[in-house]
């Protein structure tokens, strides 16, 4: 199966929000993951955008209860690195045919990103039924996904990009949204100040959102 839909569904159903993490500070990896898990957000996407991202993933994967995946995956090589680092899933901003096909060679599911019905249909033709909608707010936000719901009824989305607590609530009310992704739970100043208590509070607030 190109995308293990059952495995991905159970991971994406664990919490209404997936924190999208950009982190290079290895010392902050474990306490950040612990704060997010303690706040009720166990599914963590660590973007491969920093030199230490794979080490951050390996540290976070040691935290009890954390389900860690890689983000910003754009090449088959990064897929291998993600598996080796201990990822349980991968996320990509796009859905190139090369990436969709390469994911079939790896034991963890890929959540590919799409922006249009044609891209969603291409991914669906490759066997993908869970897709990231990215960059969600810049593309028109919840009204666009609402318009996708009837013609693309067999596809569920995780919108990401420009989402905050209130916008998340609106997306989660849609029948074709399984969860949302975002970075608002981890403000840069809170990470810099190592204020993990604040991050845990923001996580708890996000975890309190309910999937309609
Ligand atoms: C990203 O790729 O950076 C994610 O979509 C997170 O977006 P956000 O920072 O706007 O929440």
PDB file of C-alpha atoms and ligand atoms in Angstrom:
ATOM      1  CA  UNK A   1       0.000   0.000   0.000  1.00  0.00           C
ATOM      2  CA  UNK A   2       1.505   3.366  -0.930  1.00  0.00           C
ATOM      3  CA  UNK A   3       0.138   4.990   2.191  1.00  0.00           C
ATOM      4  CA  UNK A   4      -0.722   2.838   5.204  1.00  0.00           C
ATOM      5  CA  UNK A   5      -4.034   4.596   5.686  1.00  0.00           C
ATOM      6  CA  UNK A   6      -4.959   2.729   8.868  1.00  0.00           C
ATOM      7  CA  UNK A   7      -1.643   3.556  10.534  1.00  0.00           C
ATOM      8  CA  UNK A   8      -1.813   7.183   9.492  1.00  0.00           C
ATOM      9  CA  UNK A   9      -5.455   7.506  10.525  1.00  0.00           C
ATOM     10  CA  UNK A  10      -4.679   6.275  14.021  1.00  0.00           C
ATOM     11  CA  UNK A  11      -1.731   8.660  14.403  1.00  0.00           C
ATOM     12  CA  UNK A  12      -3.620  11.667  13.018  1.00  0.00           C
ATOM     13  CA  UNK A  13      -6.533  10.864  15.332  1.00  0.00           C
ATOM     14  CA  UNK A  14      -4.453  11.008  18.508  1.00  0.00           C
ATOM     15  CA  UNK A  15      -4.813  14.787  18.900  1.00  0.00           C
ATOM     16  CA  UNK A  16      -6.585  17.630  17.087  1.00  0.00           C
ATOM     17  CA  UNK A  17      -3.319  19.525  16.519  1.00  0.00           C
ATOM     18  CA  UNK A  18       0.133  18.486  15.294  1.00  0.00           C
ATOM     19  CA  UNK A  19       2.850  20.898  16.418  1.00  0.00           C
ATOM     20  CA  UNK A  20       5.078  21.756  13.443  1.00  0.00           C
ATOM     21  CA  UNK A  21       8.530  22.181  14.960  1.00  0.00           C
ATOM     22  CA  UNK A  22      11.543  24.032  13.576  1.00  0.00           C
ATOM     23  CA  UNK A  23      14.325  23.434  16.078  1.00  0.00           C
ATOM     24  CA  UNK A  24      18.117  23.342  15.964  1.00  0.00           C
ATOM     25  CA  UNK A  25      18.843  23.489  19.705  1.00  0.00           C
ATOM     26  CA  UNK A  26      19.425  19.867  20.678  1.00  0.00           C
ATOM     27  CA  UNK A  27      19.225  20.689  24.392  1.00  0.00           C
ATOM     28  CA  UNK A  28      15.659  21.920  23.936  1.00  0.00           C
ATOM     29  CA  UNK A  29      14.481  18.814  22.072  1.00  0.00           C
ATOM     30  CA  UNK A  30      13.525  16.600  24.991  1.00  0.00           C
ATOM     31  CA  UNK A  31      11.973  19.251  27.257  1.00  0.00           C
ATOM     32  CA  UNK A  32      10.011  20.635  24.318  1.00  0.00           C
ATOM     33  CA  UNK A  33       8.652  17.204  23.395  1.00  0.00           C
ATOM     34  CA  UNK A  34       7.892  16.462  27.050  1.00  0.00           C
ATOM     35  CA  UNK A  35       5.953  19.734  27.370  1.00  0.00           C
ATOM     36  CA  UNK A  36       3.925  19.034  24.229  1.00  0.00           C
ATOM     37  CA  UNK A  37       3.137  15.448  25.249  1.00  0.00           C
ATOM     38  CA  UNK A  38       2.252  16.555  28.788  1.00  0.00           C
ATOM     39  CA  UNK A  39      -0.064  19.186  27.316  1.00  0.00           C
ATOM     40  CA  UNK A  40      -1.885  16.521  25.302  1.00  0.00           C
ATOM     41  CA  UNK A  41      -0.219  16.845  21.890  1.00  0.00           C
ATOM     42  CA  UNK A  42       1.778  13.620  21.382  1.00  0.00           C
ATOM     43  CA  UNK A  43       2.090  13.723  17.579  1.00  0.00           C
ATOM     44  CA  UNK A  44       5.070  15.904  16.648  1.00  0.00           C
ATOM     45  CA  UNK A  45       6.266  16.962  13.198  1.00  0.00           C
ATOM     46  CA  UNK A  46       9.917  18.020  13.196  1.00  0.00           C
ATOM     47  CA  UNK A  47      10.803  19.808   9.972  1.00  0.00           C
ATOM     48  CA  UNK A  48      14.062  18.928   8.255  1.00  0.00           C
ATOM     49  CA  UNK A  49      14.987  22.588   7.998  1.00  0.00           C
ATOM     50  CA  UNK A  50      17.804  22.826  10.520  1.00  0.00           C
ATOM     51  CA  UNK A  51      21.223  21.162  10.630  1.00  0.00           C
ATOM     52  CA  UNK A  52      20.298  19.265  13.815  1.00  0.00           C
ATOM     53  CA  UNK A  53      16.760  18.257  12.774  1.00  0.00           C
ATOM     54  CA  UNK A  54      17.499  14.522  12.568  1.00  0.00           C
ATOM     55  CA  UNK A  55      19.216  14.593  15.970  1.00  0.00           C
ATOM     56  CA  UNK A  56      16.252  16.525  17.378  1.00  0.00           C
ATOM     57  CA  UNK A  57      13.960  13.784  16.040  1.00  0.00           C
ATOM     58  CA  UNK A  58      16.086  11.049  17.622  1.00  0.00           C
ATOM     59  CA  UNK A  59      15.955  12.846  21.002  1.00  0.00           C
ATOM     60  CA  UNK A  60      12.220  13.506  20.839  1.00  0.00           C
ATOM     61  CA  UNK A  61      11.519   9.902  19.835  1.00  0.00           C
ATOM     62  CA  UNK A  62      12.892   8.822  23.248  1.00  0.00           C
ATOM     63  CA  UNK A  63      10.171  10.752  25.083  1.00  0.00           C
ATOM     64  CA  UNK A  64       7.485   8.359  26.371  1.00  0.00           C
ATOM     65  CA  UNK A  65       4.235   8.834  24.511  1.00  0.00           C
ATOM     66  CA  UNK A  66       5.692  10.931  21.697  1.00  0.00           C
ATOM     67  CA  UNK A  67       4.867   9.972  18.114  1.00  0.00           C
ATOM     68  CA  UNK A  68       7.523  11.767  16.094  1.00  0.00           C
ATOM     69  CA  UNK A  69       7.575  12.356  12.357  1.00  0.00           C
ATOM     70  CA  UNK A  70       9.719  14.338   9.961  1.00  0.00           C
ATOM     71  CA  UNK A  71       8.451  17.331   8.020  1.00  0.00           C
ATOM     72  CA  UNK A  72       9.552  19.212   4.910  1.00  0.00           C
ATOM     73  CA  UNK A  73      10.521  15.876   3.346  1.00  0.00           C
ATOM     74  CA  UNK A  74      11.378  16.577  -0.272  1.00  0.00           C
ATOM     75  CA  UNK A  75      13.623  13.701  -1.365  1.00  0.00           C
ATOM     76  CA  UNK A  76      13.880   9.913  -1.128  1.00  0.00           C
ATOM     77  CA  UNK A  77      17.178  10.371   0.723  1.00  0.00           C
ATOM     78  CA  UNK A  78      15.417  12.318   3.454  1.00  0.00           C
ATOM     79  CA  UNK A  79      12.934   9.445   3.764  1.00  0.00           C
ATOM     80  CA  UNK A  80      15.733   7.021   4.573  1.00  0.00           C
ATOM     81  CA  UNK A  81      17.188   9.468   7.077  1.00  0.00           C
ATOM     82  CA  UNK A  82      13.749   9.874   8.682  1.00  0.00           C
ATOM     83  CA  UNK A  83      13.330   6.133   9.170  1.00  0.00           C
ATOM     84  CA  UNK A  84      16.851   5.832  10.586  1.00  0.00           C
ATOM     85  CA  UNK A  85      16.206   8.683  13.043  1.00  0.00           C
ATOM     86  CA  UNK A  86      13.175   6.871  14.477  1.00  0.00           C
ATOM     87  CA  UNK A  87      10.302   8.646  12.721  1.00  0.00           C
ATOM     88  CA  UNK A  88       6.883   7.032  12.687  1.00  0.00           C
ATOM     89  CA  UNK A  89       5.579   9.145   9.799  1.00  0.00           C
ATOM     90  CA  UNK A  90       6.731  11.747   7.262  1.00  0.00           C
ATOM     91  CA  UNK A  91       5.175  14.963   5.969  1.00  0.00           C
ATOM     92  CA  UNK A  92       5.951  16.811   2.751  1.00  0.00           C
ATOM     93  CA  UNK A  93       4.910  20.263   1.574  1.00  0.00           C
ATOM     94  CA  UNK A  94       4.202  18.761  -1.854  1.00  0.00           C
ATOM     95  CA  UNK A  95       3.236  15.599  -3.694  1.00  0.00           C
ATOM     96  CA  UNK A  96       5.650  15.107  -6.567  1.00  0.00           C
ATOM     97  CA  UNK A  97       5.176  11.741  -8.336  1.00  0.00           C
ATOM     98  CA  UNK A  98       8.804  10.870  -7.477  1.00  0.00           C
ATOM     99  CA  UNK A  99       8.167  11.394  -3.783  1.00  0.00           C
ATOM    100  CA  UNK A 100       4.829   9.546  -3.782  1.00  0.00           C
ATOM    101  CA  UNK A 101       6.462   6.548  -5.443  1.00  0.00           C
ATOM    102  CA  UNK A 102       9.591   6.617  -3.244  1.00  0.00           C
ATOM    103  CA  UNK A 103       7.445   6.454  -0.118  1.00  0.00           C
ATOM    104  CA  UNK A 104       6.365   2.960  -1.142  1.00  0.00           C
ATOM    105  CA  UNK A 105       9.913   1.757  -0.382  1.00  0.00           C
ATOM    106  CA  UNK A 106       9.763   2.916   3.232  1.00  0.00           C
ATOM    107  CA  UNK A 107       8.028   1.331   6.238  1.00  0.00           C
ATOM    108  CA  UNK A 108       6.399   4.512   7.590  1.00  0.00           C
ATOM    109  CA  UNK A 109       3.533   6.465   5.992  1.00  0.00           C
ATOM    110  CA  UNK A 110       3.887   9.753   4.116  1.00  0.00           C
ATOM    111  CA  UNK A 111       1.426  12.634   4.467  1.00  0.00           C
ATOM    112  CA  UNK A 112       1.971  14.565   1.219  1.00  0.00           C
ATOM    113  CA  UNK A 113       0.958  18.182   0.708  1.00  0.00           C
ATOM    114  CA  UNK A 114      -1.442  19.454  -1.938  1.00  0.00           C
ATOM    115  CA  UNK A 115      -2.902  22.827  -2.870  1.00  0.00           C
ATOM    116  CA  UNK A 116      -5.425  22.064  -5.655  1.00  0.00           C
ATOM    117  CA  UNK A 117      -8.019  19.429  -6.645  1.00  0.00           C
ATOM    118  CA  UNK A 118      -5.736  18.224  -9.454  1.00  0.00           C
ATOM    119  CA  UNK A 119      -2.889  17.623  -6.997  1.00  0.00           C
ATOM    120  CA  UNK A 120      -5.281  15.882  -4.610  1.00  0.00           C
ATOM    121  CA  UNK A 121      -6.499  13.677  -7.486  1.00  0.00           C
ATOM    122  CA  UNK A 122      -2.930  12.816  -8.490  1.00  0.00           C
ATOM    123  CA  UNK A 123      -2.110  11.787  -4.926  1.00  0.00           C
ATOM    124  CA  UNK A 124      -5.361   9.841  -4.712  1.00  0.00           C
ATOM    125  CA  UNK A 125      -4.476   8.002  -7.945  1.00  0.00           C
ATOM    126  CA  UNK A 126      -1.238   6.965  -6.219  1.00  0.00           C
ATOM    127  CA  UNK A 127      -3.255   5.509  -3.327  1.00  0.00           C
ATOM    128  CA  UNK A 128      -3.065   8.400  -0.852  1.00  0.00           C
ATOM    129  CA  UNK A 129      -6.248   9.222   1.075  1.00  0.00           C
ATOM    130  CA  UNK A 130      -4.784  11.470   3.811  1.00  0.00           C
ATOM    131  CA  UNK A 131      -3.262  14.712   2.549  1.00  0.00           C
ATOM    132  CA  UNK A 132      -1.853  17.891   4.000  1.00  0.00           C
ATOM    133  CA  UNK A 133      -3.461  21.095   2.672  1.00  0.00           C
ATOM    134  CA  UNK A 134      -0.614  23.581   2.443  1.00  0.00           C
ATOM    135  CA  UNK A 135      -0.194  26.526   2.849  1.00  0.00           C
ATOM    136  CA  UNK A 136      -3.742  26.481   4.157  1.00  0.00           C
ATOM    137  CA  UNK A 137      -4.452  30.111   5.040  1.00  0.00           C
ATOM    138  CA  UNK A 138      -2.651  31.549   2.009  1.00  0.00           C
ATOM    139  CA  UNK A 139      -4.682  29.245  -0.236  1.00  0.00           C
ATOM    140  CA  UNK A 140      -7.994  30.527   1.076  1.00  0.00           C
ATOM    141  CA  UNK A 141      -8.375  28.599   4.296  1.00  0.00           C
ATOM    142  CA  UNK A 142     -11.356  26.664   5.557  1.00  0.00           C
ATOM    143  CA  UNK A 143     -13.766  27.735   2.760  1.00  0.00           C
ATOM    144  CA  UNK A 144     -11.521  25.974   0.225  1.00  0.00           C
ATOM    145  CA  UNK A 145     -11.479  22.720   2.184  1.00  0.00           C
ATOM    146  CA  UNK A 146     -15.227  23.023   2.688  1.00  0.00           C
ATOM    147  CA  UNK A 147     -15.564  23.207  -1.101  1.00  0.00           C
ATOM    148  CA  UNK A 148     -13.340  20.101  -1.478  1.00  0.00           C
ATOM    149  CA  UNK A 149     -15.552  18.032   0.852  1.00  0.00           C
ATOM    150  CA  UNK A 150     -18.221  16.960  -1.617  1.00  0.00           C
ATOM    151  CA  UNK A 151     -16.207  16.343  -4.835  1.00  0.00           C
ATOM    152  CA  UNK A 152     -13.209  14.848  -2.978  1.00  0.00           C
ATOM    153  CA  UNK A 153     -15.283  13.069  -0.335  1.00  0.00           C
ATOM    154  CA  UNK A 154     -12.892  10.141   0.048  1.00  0.00           C
ATOM    155  CA  UNK A 155      -9.933  12.342   1.031  1.00  0.00           C
ATOM    156  CA  UNK A 156      -9.224  13.682   4.540  1.00  0.00           C
ATOM    157  CA  UNK A 157      -6.973  16.667   5.114  1.00  0.00           C
ATOM    158  CA  UNK A 158      -4.569  18.070   7.660  1.00  0.00           C
ATOM    159  CA  UNK A 159      -4.433  21.809   6.885  1.00  0.00           C
ATOM    160  CA  UNK A 160      -1.187  23.557   7.827  1.00  0.00           C
ATOM    161  CA  UNK A 161       0.205  27.040   7.331  1.00  0.00           C
ATOM    162  CA  UNK A 162      -0.925  30.240   9.050  1.00  0.00           C
ATOM    163  CA  UNK A 163      -3.285  28.490  11.498  1.00  0.00           C
ATOM    164  CA  UNK A 164      -3.876  29.634  15.080  1.00  0.00           C
ATOM    165  CA  UNK A 165      -6.174  28.407  17.857  1.00  0.00           C
ATOM    166  CA  UNK A 166      -9.315  30.093  16.550  1.00  0.00           C
ATOM    167  CA  UNK A 167      -8.703  29.123  12.922  1.00  0.00           C
ATOM    168  CA  UNK A 168      -8.007  25.563  14.036  1.00  0.00           C
ATOM    169  CA  UNK A 169     -11.460  25.447  15.591  1.00  0.00           C
ATOM    170  CA  UNK A 170     -13.021  26.407  12.243  1.00  0.00           C
ATOM    171  CA  UNK A 171     -11.055  23.771  10.295  1.00  0.00           C
ATOM    172  CA  UNK A 172     -11.823  21.037  12.823  1.00  0.00           C
ATOM    173  CA  UNK A 173     -15.544  21.649  12.337  1.00  0.00           C
ATOM    174  CA  UNK A 174     -15.229  20.433   8.720  1.00  0.00           C
ATOM    175  CA  UNK A 175     -16.027  16.770   8.004  1.00  0.00           C
ATOM    176  CA  UNK A 176     -12.955  16.307   5.776  1.00  0.00           C
ATOM    177  CA  UNK A 177     -10.412  17.631   8.317  1.00  0.00           C
ATOM    178  CA  UNK A 178      -8.832  14.985  10.553  1.00  0.00           C
ATOM    179  CA  UNK A 179      -6.451  17.344  12.393  1.00  0.00           C
ATOM    180  CA  UNK A 180      -4.529  20.578  11.822  1.00  0.00           C
ATOM    181  CA  UNK A 181      -0.835  21.420  11.946  1.00  0.00           C
ATOM    182  CA  UNK A 182       0.767  24.579  13.236  1.00  0.00           C
ATOM    183  CA  UNK A 183       3.582  26.258  15.080  1.00  0.00           C
ATOM    184  CA  UNK A 184       1.593  28.699  17.216  1.00  0.00           C
ATOM    185  CA  UNK A 185       1.932  26.357  20.208  1.00  0.00           C
ATOM    186  CA  UNK A 186       5.685  26.986  20.323  1.00  0.00           C
ATOM    187  CA  UNK A 187       6.376  30.741  20.109  1.00  0.00           C
ATOM    188  CA  UNK A 188      10.026  31.417  19.232  1.00  0.00           C
ATOM    189  CA  UNK A 189      10.484  33.567  22.340  1.00  0.00           C
ATOM    190  CA  UNK A 190       9.200  30.778  24.591  1.00  0.00           C
ATOM    191  CA  UNK A 191      11.670  28.314  23.078  1.00  0.00           C
ATOM    192  CA  UNK A 192      14.530  30.820  23.340  1.00  0.00           C
ATOM    193  CA  UNK A 193      13.666  31.475  26.995  1.00  0.00           C
ATOM    194  CA  UNK A 194      13.197  27.732  27.592  1.00  0.00           C
ATOM    195  CA  UNK A 195       9.733  28.558  28.944  1.00  0.00           C
ATOM    196  CA  UNK A 196       8.385  25.046  28.522  1.00  0.00           C
ATOM    197  CA  UNK A 197       5.628  25.699  31.072  1.00  0.00           C
ATOM    198  CA  UNK A 198       4.119  28.253  28.688  1.00  0.00           C
ATOM    199  CA  UNK A 199       4.407  25.806  25.803  1.00  0.00           C
ATOM    200  CA  UNK A 200       2.688  23.109  27.861  1.00  0.00           C
ATOM    201  CA  UNK A 201      -0.170  25.532  28.597  1.00  0.00           C
ATOM    202  CA  UNK A 202      -0.529  26.407  24.905  1.00  0.00           C
ATOM    203  CA  UNK A 203      -0.476  22.696  24.044  1.00  0.00           C
ATOM    204  CA  UNK A 204      -3.186  21.965  26.608  1.00  0.00           C
ATOM    205  CA  UNK A 205      -5.342  24.730  25.138  1.00  0.00           C
ATOM    206  CA  UNK A 206      -4.866  23.273  21.623  1.00  0.00           C
ATOM    207  CA  UNK A 207      -5.483  19.725  22.826  1.00  0.00           C
ATOM    208  CA  UNK A 208      -8.811  20.905  24.226  1.00  0.00           C
ATOM    209  CA  UNK A 209     -10.069  21.603  20.697  1.00  0.00           C
ATOM    210  CA  UNK A 210     -12.509  18.959  19.629  1.00  0.00           C
ATOM    211  CA  UNK A 211     -12.854  17.260  16.310  1.00  0.00           C
ATOM    212  CA  UNK A 212     -16.479  17.820  15.289  1.00  0.00           C
TER     213      UNK A 212
HETATM  214  C1  LIG B   1       5.298  25.101   8.023  1.00  0.00           C
HETATM  215  O1  LIG B   1       5.559  24.403   7.082  1.00  0.00           O
HETATM  216  O2  LIG B   1       6.076  25.956   8.451  1.00  0.00           O
HETATM  217  C2  LIG B   1       4.027  24.784   8.684  1.00  0.00           C
HETATM  218  O3  LIG B   1       3.019  24.799   7.760  1.00  0.00           O
HETATM  219  C3  LIG B   1       3.717  25.603   9.876  1.00  0.00           C
HETATM  220  O4  LIG B   1       3.124  26.757   9.488  1.00  0.00           O
HETATM  221  P1  LIG B   1       2.852  27.873  10.569  1.00  0.00           P
HETATM  222  O5  LIG B   1       4.178  28.261  11.143  1.00  0.00           O
HETATM  223  O6  LIG B   1       2.220  28.987   9.774  1.00  0.00           O
HETATM  224  O7  LIG B   1       1.914  27.301  11.601  1.00  0.00           O
END
